[in-house]
mmCIF file of C-alpha atoms (C1' of nucleotides) in Angstrom:
data_model
loop_
_atom_site.group_PDB
_atom_site.id
_atom_site.type_symbol
_atom_site.label_atom_id
_atom_site.label_comp_id
_atom_site.label_asym_id
_atom_site.label_seq_id
_atom_site.Cartn_x
_atom_site.Cartn_y
_atom_site.Cartn_z
ATOM 1 C CA MET A 1 -0.257 -0.237 0.201
ATOM 2 C CA LYS A 2 1.358 3.407 -1.309
ATOM 3 C CA GLU A 3 2.066 6.168 1.815
ATOM 4 C CA GLU A 4 -0.332 9.506 1.115
ATOM 5 C CA SER A 5 1.525 12.322 1.853
ATOM 6 C CA THR A 6 -0.875 14.796 3.819
ATOM 7 C CA LEU A 7 -1.209 16.798 0.624
ATOM 8 C CA ASP A 8 -2.554 14.410 -1.078
ATOM 9 C CA LYS A 9 -4.819 13.434 1.763
ATOM 10 C CA ALA A 10 -6.221 16.860 1.441
ATOM 11 C CA LYS A 11 -6.325 16.820 -1.589
ATOM 12 C CA ASP A 12 -8.735 13.808 -1.251
ATOM 13 C CA LEU A 13 -10.579 15.766 1.408
ATOM 14 C CA PHE A 14 -10.911 18.741 -0.572
ATOM 15 C CA THR A 15 -11.974 16.383 -3.644
ATOM 16 C CA GLU A 16 -14.966 14.939 -1.399
ATOM 17 C CA PHE A 17 -16.211 18.314 0.281
ATOM 18 C CA LEU A 18 -16.739 20.091 -3.583
ATOM 19 C CA LYS A 19 -18.653 16.815 -4.044
ATOM 20 C CA LYS A 20 -20.469 16.710 -1.739
ATOM 21 C CA ASN A 21 -21.303 20.311 -2.070
ATOM 22 C CA ARG A 22 -21.724 20.889 -6.173
ATOM 23 C CA CYS A 23 -18.644 22.693 -6.236
ATOM 24 C CA ARG A 24 -16.144 22.581 -9.383
ATOM 25 C CA LYS A 25 -13.081 21.128 -9.068
ATOM 26 C CA THR A 26 -11.474 24.202 -10.584
ATOM 27 C CA PRO A 27 -7.320 24.414 -11.107
ATOM 28 C CA GLU A 28 -6.954 27.140 -8.905
ATOM 29 C CA ARG A 29 -9.312 25.704 -5.958
ATOM 30 C CA TYR A 30 -6.712 22.978 -5.899
ATOM 31 C CA ALA A 31 -3.550 25.352 -6.463
ATOM 32 C CA VAL A 32 -4.619 27.895 -3.698
ATOM 33 C CA LEU A 33 -4.948 24.095 -1.349
ATOM 34 C CA GLU A 34 -1.524 22.858 -2.788
ATOM 35 C CA HIS A 35 0.509 26.822 -2.010
ATOM 36 C CA ILE A 36 -1.202 26.371 1.267
ATOM 37 C CA TYR A 37 -0.073 22.365 2.146
ATOM 38 C CA ARG A 38 3.096 23.212 0.835
ATOM 39 C CA SER A 39 4.206 26.192 2.987
ATOM 40 C CA GLU A 40 4.341 26.721 6.724
ATOM 41 C CA GLY A 41 2.488 28.815 9.360
ATOM 42 C CA HIS A 42 0.983 31.091 9.388
ATOM 43 C CA PHE A 43 -0.351 33.205 6.449
ATOM 44 C CA THR A 44 -3.075 35.791 5.365
ATOM 45 C CA ALA A 45 -5.484 36.639 2.174
ATOM 46 C CA GLU A 46 -3.373 39.356 0.853
ATOM 47 C CA SER A 47 0.455 37.214 1.907
ATOM 48 C CA LEU A 48 -1.540 34.056 -0.198
ATOM 49 C CA TYR A 49 -2.186 35.962 -3.412
ATOM 50 C CA GLN A 50 1.184 38.011 -3.309
ATOM 51 C CA GLU A 51 2.918 34.706 -2.774
ATOM 52 C CA MET A 52 1.174 33.077 -5.733
ATOM 53 C CA GLN A 53 1.506 35.755 -8.345
ATOM 54 C CA GLY A 54 5.080 34.243 -9.625
ATOM 55 C CA GLU A 55 3.601 30.279 -9.330
ATOM 56 C CA TYR A 56 -0.396 31.102 -10.257
ATOM 57 C CA ARG A 57 -2.432 33.330 -11.402
ATOM 58 C CA VAL A 58 -5.077 33.942 -9.056
ATOM 59 C CA SER A 59 -7.263 36.764 -8.267
ATOM 60 C CA ARG A 60 -7.770 38.319 -5.078
ATOM 61 C CA ALA A 61 -11.951 37.345 -5.016
ATOM 62 C CA THR A 62 -10.364 33.295 -6.076
ATOM 63 C CA VAL A 63 -8.911 33.432 -3.024
ATOM 64 C CA TYR A 64 -10.988 35.122 -0.987
ATOM 65 C CA ASN A 65 -13.088 32.280 -2.142
ATOM 66 C CA THR A 66 -11.446 29.723 -1.862
ATOM 67 C CA LEU A 67 -9.963 30.062 1.434
ATOM 68 C CA GLU A 68 -13.685 30.368 2.759
ATOM 69 C CA LEU A 69 -14.371 27.115 1.295
ATOM 70 C CA LEU A 70 -10.950 25.246 3.103
ATOM 71 C CA ALA A 71 -12.595 27.168 5.904
ATOM 72 C CA GLN A 72 -15.670 25.157 5.750
ATOM 73 C CA SER A 73 -14.073 21.921 4.727
ATOM 74 C CA GLN A 74 -11.791 22.037 8.004
ATOM 75 C CA LEU A 75 -8.946 22.350 5.856
ATOM 76 C CA VAL A 76 -7.738 25.645 7.304
ATOM 77 C CA VAL A 77 -8.366 27.723 10.211
ATOM 78 C CA LYS A 78 -9.310 31.024 9.763
ATOM 79 C CA HIS A 79 -7.788 33.243 13.004
ATOM 80 C CA ARG A 80 -8.835 36.685 14.056
ATOM 81 C CA PHE A 81 -6.884 37.565 16.833
ATOM 82 C CA GLY A 82 -8.158 41.194 17.373
ATOM 83 C CA THR A 83 -6.644 42.778 14.462
ATOM 84 C CA GLN A 84 -8.482 44.263 11.319
ATOM 85 C CA GLU A 85 -6.776 40.771 9.180
ATOM 86 C CA ALA A 86 -7.889 37.480 9.495
ATOM 87 C CA ARG A 87 -4.441 35.017 9.641
ATOM 88 C CA TYR A 88 -5.485 31.557 8.267
ATOM 89 C CA GLU A 89 -3.105 27.842 8.948
ATOM 90 C CA LYS A 90 -4.087 24.591 7.845
ATOM 91 C CA ALA A 91 -5.674 22.681 10.097
ATOM 92 C CA PHE A 92 -5.576 18.801 8.764
ATOM 93 C CA GLY A 93 -1.913 16.948 9.268
ATOM 94 C CA ASP A 94 -0.912 19.349 12.308
ATOM 95 C CA LYS A 95 -0.840 18.955 15.902
ATOM 96 C CA LEU A 96 -3.740 20.793 17.644
ATOM 97 C CA HIS A 97 -2.335 23.758 19.506
ATOM 98 C CA HIS A 98 -3.572 26.686 20.811
ATOM 99 C CA HIS A 99 -2.351 30.542 20.615
ATOM 100 C CA LEU A 100 -0.372 32.560 22.898
ATOM 101 C CA VAL A 101 -0.936 36.247 21.519
ATOM 102 C CA CYS A 102 0.568 39.210 22.765
ATOM 103 C CA ILE A 103 -1.699 42.376 23.436
ATOM 104 C CA ASP A 104 0.992 45.061 22.972
ATOM 105 C CA CYS A 105 3.096 43.634 19.240
ATOM 106 C CA GLY A 106 0.572 41.342 18.263
ATOM 107 C CA LYS A 107 2.833 38.593 18.382
ATOM 108 C CA VAL A 108 1.301 35.694 17.862
ATOM 109 C CA LYS A 109 3.016 31.519 19.248
ATOM 110 C CA GLU A 110 1.898 27.902 19.445
ATOM 111 C CA PHE A 111 1.682 26.046 22.248
ATOM 112 C CA THR A 112 0.114 21.943 23.057
ATOM 113 C CA ASP A 113 -1.540 21.228 26.132
ATOM 114 C CA LYS A 114 -2.646 17.691 26.004
ATOM 115 C CA SER A 115 -4.913 18.366 29.479
ATOM 116 C CA ILE A 116 -6.496 21.535 28.060
ATOM 117 C CA ARG A 117 -6.815 19.586 25.583
ATOM 118 C CA THR A 118 -8.242 16.280 26.945
ATOM 119 C CA ALA A 119 -10.566 18.864 28.923
ATOM 120 C CA ILE A 120 -12.827 20.594 26.010
ATOM 121 C CA GLN A 121 -12.906 17.188 23.615
ATOM 122 C CA ALA A 122 -14.561 15.796 27.020
ATOM 123 C CA LYS A 123 -17.480 18.835 27.160
ATOM 124 C CA ARG A 124 -20.703 17.045 25.435
ATOM 125 C CA PHE A 125 -23.316 20.172 24.570
ATOM 126 C CA ALA A 126 -27.201 19.356 24.319
ATOM 127 C CA TYR A 127 -28.433 21.232 21.339
ATOM 128 C CA PHE A 128 -24.447 22.115 19.943
ATOM 129 C CA GLU A 129 -22.070 20.101 17.856
ATOM 130 C CA PRO A 130 -18.705 21.447 18.199
ATOM 131 C CA CYS A 131 -16.682 20.819 14.593
ATOM 132 C CA TYR A 132 -13.034 22.469 15.586
ATOM 133 C CA TYR A 133 -11.966 25.336 18.593
ATOM 134 C CA THR A 134 -10.252 28.166 19.260
ATOM 135 C CA LEU A 135 -8.401 28.959 22.173
ATOM 136 C CA TYR A 136 -6.184 32.071 22.620
ATOM 137 C CA VAL A 137 -4.631 33.446 25.158
ATOM 138 C CA TYR A 138 -3.937 36.984 25.297
ATOM 139 C CA GLY A 139 -1.405 38.719 27.222
ATOM 140 C CA LEU A 140 2.382 39.843 27.530
ATOM 141 C CA CYS A 141 5.270 38.507 25.764
ATOM 142 C CA SER A 142 8.807 38.793 27.894
ATOM 143 C CA ARG A 143 9.817 41.327 25.908
ATOM 144 C CA CYS A 144 7.130 43.715 25.786
ATOM 145 C CA LYS A 145 6.335 42.733 29.733
ATOM 146 C CA GLN A 146 10.278 44.467 30.307
ATOM 147 C CA LYS A 147 9.005 47.538 27.786
ATOM 148 C CA ARG A 148 6.336 48.298 30.490
ATOM 149 C CA ARG A 149 7.762 47.798 32.968
ATOM 150 C CA ARG A 150 10.682 50.576 32.122
ATOM 151 C CA SER A 151 8.167 52.796 30.296
ATOM 152 C CA ASP A 152 6.560 52.069 34.478
ATOM 153 C CA GLU A 153 9.905 53.049 35.716
ATOM 154 C CA ASN A 154 9.757 56.242 34.005
ATOM 155 C CA GLN A 155 7.328 57.827 34.829
ATOM 156 C CA LYS A 156 7.105 56.856 38.786
ATOM 157 C CA MET B 1 -19.766 49.329 55.187
ATOM 158 C CA LYS B 2 -22.047 50.314 52.097
ATOM 159 C CA GLU B 3 -22.068 47.877 48.919
ATOM 160 C CA GLU B 4 -21.010 48.471 46.000
ATOM 161 C CA SER B 5 -22.955 47.972 42.675
ATOM 162 C CA THR B 6 -20.947 45.941 39.876
ATOM 163 C CA LEU B 7 -20.829 48.749 38.092
ATOM 164 C CA ASP B 8 -19.952 51.275 41.187
ATOM 165 C CA LYS B 9 -16.874 48.560 41.072
ATOM 166 C CA ALA B 10 -16.638 49.006 37.961
ATOM 167 C CA LYS B 11 -16.164 53.177 37.626
ATOM 168 C CA ASP B 12 -13.468 52.674 40.392
ATOM 169 C CA LEU B 13 -11.672 50.429 38.063
ATOM 170 C CA PHE B 14 -11.233 52.789 35.260
ATOM 171 C CA THR B 15 -10.651 55.385 37.396
ATOM 172 C CA GLU B 16 -7.638 53.394 39.014
ATOM 173 C CA PHE B 17 -6.359 52.193 35.297
ATOM 174 C CA LEU B 18 -7.277 55.806 33.338
ATOM 175 C CA LYS B 19 -5.211 57.588 36.866
ATOM 176 C CA LYS B 20 -2.452 54.822 35.711
ATOM 177 C CA ASN B 21 -2.516 55.540 32.124
ATOM 178 C CA ARG B 22 -2.322 59.772 32.625
ATOM 179 C CA CYS B 23 -5.964 59.905 30.496
ATOM 180 C CA ARG B 24 -8.474 62.580 31.422
ATOM 181 C CA LYS B 25 -11.739 61.311 33.137
ATOM 182 C CA THR B 26 -13.987 62.359 30.138
ATOM 183 C CA PRO B 27 -17.705 62.699 30.756
ATOM 184 C CA GLU B 28 -17.700 60.831 27.697
ATOM 185 C CA ARG B 29 -15.723 57.719 28.662
ATOM 186 C CA TYR B 30 -17.957 57.258 31.612
ATOM 187 C CA ALA B 31 -20.906 57.161 29.639
ATOM 188 C CA VAL B 32 -19.627 54.463 27.486
ATOM 189 C CA LEU B 33 -19.121 52.541 30.947
ATOM 190 C CA GLU B 34 -21.726 52.687 31.618
ATOM 191 C CA HIS B 35 -24.139 52.053 29.441
ATOM 192 C CA ILE B 36 -22.310 49.198 28.794
ATOM 193 C CA TYR B 37 -22.829 48.070 32.625
ATOM 194 C CA ARG B 38 -26.425 48.911 32.431
ATOM 195 C CA SER B 39 -26.928 46.764 29.457
ATOM 196 C CA GLU B 40 -26.663 43.231 28.806
ATOM 197 C CA GLY B 41 -25.248 40.746 26.299
ATOM 198 C CA HIS B 42 -22.815 41.180 23.478
ATOM 199 C CA PHE B 43 -22.784 44.200 21.057
ATOM 200 C CA THR B 44 -21.302 46.020 18.466
ATOM 201 C CA ALA B 45 -19.195 49.852 18.402
ATOM 202 C CA GLU B 46 -21.791 50.703 15.831
ATOM 203 C CA SER B 47 -24.553 49.147 18.162
ATOM 204 C CA LEU B 48 -23.470 50.592 20.939
ATOM 205 C CA TYR B 49 -23.026 54.204 19.467
ATOM 206 C CA GLN B 50 -26.417 54.002 18.160
ATOM 207 C CA GLU B 51 -27.707 53.378 21.751
ATOM 208 C CA MET B 52 -26.727 55.930 23.094
ATOM 209 C CA GLN B 53 -27.676 58.793 20.085
ATOM 210 C CA GLY B 54 -30.662 58.998 22.530
ATOM 211 C CA GLU B 55 -29.203 59.411 26.403
ATOM 212 C CA TYR B 56 -25.541 61.150 25.398
ATOM 213 C CA ARG B 57 -23.718 62.199 22.518
ATOM 214 C CA VAL B 58 -20.883 60.618 21.941
ATOM 215 C CA SER B 59 -18.809 60.335 17.875
ATOM 216 C CA ARG B 60 -18.690 57.028 17.123
ATOM 217 C CA ALA B 61 -14.420 58.413 17.806
ATOM 218 C CA THR B 62 -15.127 58.480 21.206
ATOM 219 C CA VAL B 63 -17.327 54.720 21.567
ATOM 220 C CA TYR B 64 -13.766 52.918 19.472
ATOM 221 C CA ASN B 65 -11.351 54.588 21.698
ATOM 222 C CA THR B 66 -12.727 54.590 24.579
ATOM 223 C CA LEU B 67 -13.753 50.281 24.002
ATOM 224 C CA GLU B 68 -10.381 49.736 23.309
ATOM 225 C CA LEU B 69 -9.259 51.622 26.888
ATOM 226 C CA LEU B 70 -11.917 49.510 28.678
ATOM 227 C CA ALA B 71 -10.181 46.252 26.469
ATOM 228 C CA GLN B 72 -7.408 47.336 27.691
ATOM 229 C CA SER B 73 -8.457 47.744 31.880
ATOM 230 C CA GLN B 74 -9.978 44.622 31.244
ATOM 231 C CA LEU B 75 -13.432 46.350 31.616
ATOM 232 C CA VAL B 76 -14.625 44.802 28.421
ATOM 233 C CA VAL B 77 -13.361 41.952 26.143
ATOM 234 C CA LYS B 78 -13.786 42.148 22.455
ATOM 235 C CA HIS B 79 -14.351 39.236 20.332
ATOM 236 C CA ARG B 80 -13.898 37.865 16.654
ATOM 237 C CA PHE B 81 -15.621 35.150 16.445
ATOM 238 C CA GLY B 82 -15.316 34.743 12.609
ATOM 239 C CA THR B 83 -17.046 38.277 11.424
ATOM 240 C CA GLN B 84 -16.116 40.983 10.041
ATOM 241 C CA GLU B 85 -17.198 43.382 13.165
ATOM 242 C CA ALA B 86 -16.005 42.829 16.126
ATOM 243 C CA ARG B 87 -17.953 42.303 18.916
ATOM 244 C CA TYR B 88 -17.592 43.323 22.858
ATOM 245 C CA GLU B 89 -18.866 41.836 26.543
ATOM 246 C CA LYS B 90 -18.221 43.361 29.498
ATOM 247 C CA ALA B 91 -15.916 41.598 31.769
ATOM 248 C CA PHE B 92 -15.960 42.410 35.457
ATOM 249 C CA GLY B 93 -18.332 40.851 37.738
ATOM 250 C CA ASP B 94 -19.589 38.339 34.790
ATOM 251 C CA LYS B 95 -19.001 34.969 35.285
ATOM 252 C CA LEU B 96 -16.244 33.696 33.318
ATOM 253 C CA HIS B 97 -16.945 32.004 29.909
ATOM 254 C CA HIS B 98 -16.206 30.223 27.089
ATOM 255 C CA HIS B 99 -18.632 30.195 23.737
ATOM 256 C CA LEU B 100 -20.367 28.497 20.926
ATOM 257 C CA VAL B 101 -20.254 30.053 17.641
ATOM 258 C CA CYS B 102 -22.713 28.271 14.978
ATOM 259 C CA ILE B 103 -20.868 28.685 11.817
ATOM 260 C CA ASP B 104 -24.113 28.576 9.506
ATOM 261 C CA CYS B 105 -26.333 30.793 10.985
ATOM 262 C CA GLY B 106 -23.305 32.605 13.453
ATOM 263 C CA LYS B 107 -25.196 32.251 16.493
ATOM 264 C CA VAL B 108 -23.313 32.982 19.907
ATOM 265 C CA LYS B 109 -24.184 30.743 22.928
ATOM 266 C CA GLU B 110 -22.787 30.663 26.212
ATOM 267 C CA PHE B 111 -20.866 28.046 28.050
ATOM 268 C CA THR B 112 -19.135 27.380 31.599
ATOM 269 C CA ASP B 113 -17.157 24.418 32.258
ATOM 270 C CA LYS B 114 -14.871 24.232 35.615
ATOM 271 C CA SER B 115 -12.349 21.560 34.285
ATOM 272 C CA ILE B 116 -11.783 23.349 31.532
ATOM 273 C CA ARG B 117 -11.409 26.859 33.060
ATOM 274 C CA THR B 118 -8.930 24.226 36.051
ATOM 275 C CA ALA B 119 -7.154 23.678 33.719
ATOM 276 C CA ILE B 120 -6.610 26.470 31.182
ATOM 277 C CA GLN B 121 -5.613 28.668 34.594
ATOM 278 C CA ALA B 122 -3.259 25.842 35.646
ATOM 279 C CA LYS B 123 -0.794 26.626 32.757
ATOM 280 C CA ARG B 124 1.860 28.516 32.793
ATOM 281 C CA PHE B 125 4.298 29.693 30.237
ATOM 282 C CA ALA B 126 7.986 30.247 29.868
ATOM 283 C CA TYR B 127 8.359 33.903 28.451
ATOM 284 C CA PHE B 128 4.872 34.712 28.888
ATOM 285 C CA GLU B 129 2.913 36.483 30.858
ATOM 286 C CA PRO B 130 -1.048 35.572 30.505
ATOM 287 C CA CYS B 131 -3.790 38.238 30.735
ATOM 288 C CA TYR B 132 -7.113 36.571 29.718
ATOM 289 C CA TYR B 133 -7.678 34.378 27.191
ATOM 290 C CA THR B 134 -11.204 33.288 25.018
ATOM 291 C CA LEU B 135 -11.873 29.560 24.242
ATOM 292 C CA TYR B 136 -14.651 28.943 20.764
ATOM 293 C CA VAL B 137 -15.985 26.353 19.705
ATOM 294 C CA TYR B 138 -17.300 26.289 16.998
ATOM 295 C CA GLY B 139 -19.952 24.185 15.105
ATOM 296 C CA LEU B 140 -24.041 23.592 14.463
ATOM 297 C CA CYS B 141 -26.457 24.450 16.230
ATOM 298 C CA SER B 142 -29.509 22.964 16.325
ATOM 299 C CA ARG B 143 -31.351 24.423 14.014
ATOM 300 C CA CYS B 144 -29.006 24.358 11.412
ATOM 301 C CA LYS B 145 -27.655 20.797 11.823
ATOM 302 C CA GLN B 146 -31.355 19.994 11.018
ATOM 303 C CA LYS B 147 -31.353 22.488 8.129
ATOM 304 C CA ARG B 148 -27.791 20.743 6.509
ATOM 305 C CA ARG B 149 -29.898 17.017 7.706
ATOM 306 C CA ARG B 150 -33.214 18.075 5.062
ATOM 307 C CA SER B 151 -30.922 19.663 2.075
ATOM 308 C CA ASP B 152 -28.196 16.656 2.520
ATOM 309 C CA GLU B 153 -31.733 14.435 1.531
ATOM 310 C CA ASN B 154 -33.138 16.479 -0.871
ATOM 311 C CA GLN B 155 -29.802 16.126 -2.854
ATOM 312 C CA LYS B 156 -29.668 12.870 -2.620
ATOM 313 C "C1'" DT C 1 -24.692 23.326 -23.736
ATOM 314 C "C1'" DT C 2 -25.628 25.170 -18.945
ATOM 315 C "C1'" DT C 3 -24.225 27.861 -15.285
ATOM 316 C "C1'" DG C 4 -20.792 28.370 -12.070
ATOM 317 C "C1'" DT C 5 -16.432 29.923 -11.084
ATOM 318 C "C1'" DT C 6 -13.172 33.351 -12.731
ATOM 319 C "C1'" DG C 7 -10.491 38.425 -12.916
ATOM 320 C "C1'" DC C 8 -10.717 42.925 -13.154
ATOM 321 C "C1'" DA C 9 -12.376 46.926 -10.769
ATOM 322 C "C1'" DA C 10 -15.590 48.896 -7.486
ATOM 323 C "C1'" DA C 11 -17.784 49.079 -3.458
ATOM 324 C "C1'" DA C 12 -18.577 48.168 1.019
ATOM 325 C "C1'" DC C 13 -17.736 47.730 5.824
ATOM 326 C "C1'" DG C 14 -15.679 48.342 9.745
ATOM 327 C "C1'" DT C 15 -12.639 50.805 12.118
ATOM 328 C "C1'" DT C 16 -8.701 54.624 11.761
ATOM 329 C "C1'" DT C 17 -6.884 58.908 11.047
ATOM 330 C "C1'" DG C 18 -6.489 63.895 10.588
ATOM 331 C "C1'" DC C 19 -7.268 68.731 12.706
ATOM 332 C "C1'" DA C 20 -9.936 72.096 14.770
ATOM 333 C "C1'" DG C 21 -11.460 73.854 18.790
ATOM 334 C "C1'" DC C 22 -13.142 72.338 23.478
ATOM 335 C "C1'" DC C 23 -12.297 71.230 28.346
ATOM 336 C "C1'" DT C 24 -9.430 68.145 32.275
ATOM 337 C "C1'" DC C 25 -6.038 69.106 34.701
ATOM 338 C "C1'" DG D 1 -3.206 77.898 29.819
ATOM 339 C "C1'" DA D 2 -0.858 73.317 28.071
ATOM 340 C "C1'" DG D 3 -2.480 69.314 25.739
ATOM 341 C "C1'" DG D 4 -5.571 65.622 25.747
ATOM 342 C "C1'" DC D 5 -10.003 64.638 24.361
ATOM 343 C "C1'" DT D 6 -13.907 65.016 21.083
ATOM 344 C "C1'" DG D 7 -16.908 65.494 17.007
ATOM 345 C "C1'" DC D 8 -16.609 65.097 12.164
ATOM 346 C "C1'" DA D 9 -15.779 63.905 7.711
ATOM 347 C "C1'" DA D 10 -12.634 62.006 4.913
ATOM 348 C "C1'" DA D 11 -9.352 58.144 4.489
ATOM 349 C "C1'" DC D 12 -8.223 53.401 5.393
ATOM 350 C "C1'" DG D 13 -7.415 48.277 4.522
ATOM 351 C "C1'" DT D 14 -9.683 44.290 4.250
ATOM 352 C "C1'" DT D 15 -13.366 42.215 1.933
ATOM 353 C "C1'" DT D 16 -17.253 41.317 -0.923
ATOM 354 C "C1'" DT D 17 -20.054 42.208 -5.649
ATOM 355 C "C1'" DG D 18 -21.362 42.998 -9.579
ATOM 356 C "C1'" DC D 19 -20.378 41.895 -14.471
ATOM 357 C "C1'" DA D 20 -19.215 39.968 -18.639
ATOM 358 C "C1'" DA D 21 -15.736 36.280 -20.306
ATOM 359 C "C1'" DC D 22 -14.612 31.926 -19.805
ATOM 360 C "C1'" DA D 23 -14.597 26.614 -18.601
ATOM 361 C "C1'" DA D 24 -16.165 22.181 -15.946
ATOM 362 C "C1'" DA D 25 -19.190 19.154 -15.857
#
DNA sequence: TTTGTTGCAAAACGTTTGCAGCCTC
DNA sequence: GAGGCTGCAAACGTTTTGCAACAAA
């Protein structure tokens, strides 16, 4: 039995999703999916659009449209860390993780925690069927914490 | 000893915060705080602005400015449930809670869970000082789940 | 052949900003 | 009195939309 790469599996899942929802399998949609699954880390709609320009010609509209489909099919997670711009990341094949967001500089770090994950996944809801979840812990990164301390001292 | 209302306590905390950050105590800022703490549930910057018009004349700019200060002082939490518009809720005096967000209709429900809360609050980070956190569980509310089931059946 | 999808540009939307005047401190 | 804050309107950046052309089914 041949081993399938994460990208291949993601493609299969996307195809299945498109079929189920009677959407067309356009090359643009697969190009977006490929680009995302070949890259690492977070990205924005605009950064994705820019990066893809050399490689495959897609319009911004299609990028947004495809991201919406990928989010619906849970191949991508859409984040809003308090800023105006939405940030995305691939959701399949990666370990589940949570996010630390610095309230001063906006930097985002990831972390994992088994007991948190277990507690959340154990939860059952009477009239709600969970699909996925996001946990953002807001606070100060060490750099910004120091900055604040310094400016507090100056104000005395 | 006189009992202080939640609103009074919130005002005191806000005053303290303003003093600490060398901001002015303007009537507009307190009007916004009062309105928020006299209302229930979620709101947007625009809905807050609209609601306040009869009661106290504040500009949109001041509403945004004050919401920012209230978020910084943690008297208000700012949420981004995947939509473009930010949603806010008061953060002081209310029980800590998490959110269920329907991915089809966007409706938001609250829930609490002690073991989740405990797990999150127990977590320590090496180079990060947490202030607050948000947990959003995305999924389908019972109504939208039924709707999907029906349309799936029709498509067969 | 049908009609969902595309690219493009314009529009919409929520939010931020610049500025003159006001009012805390 | 100084300068932070206000209201207003214009500007901004992100996302959505309308439309004609295209291509998947």
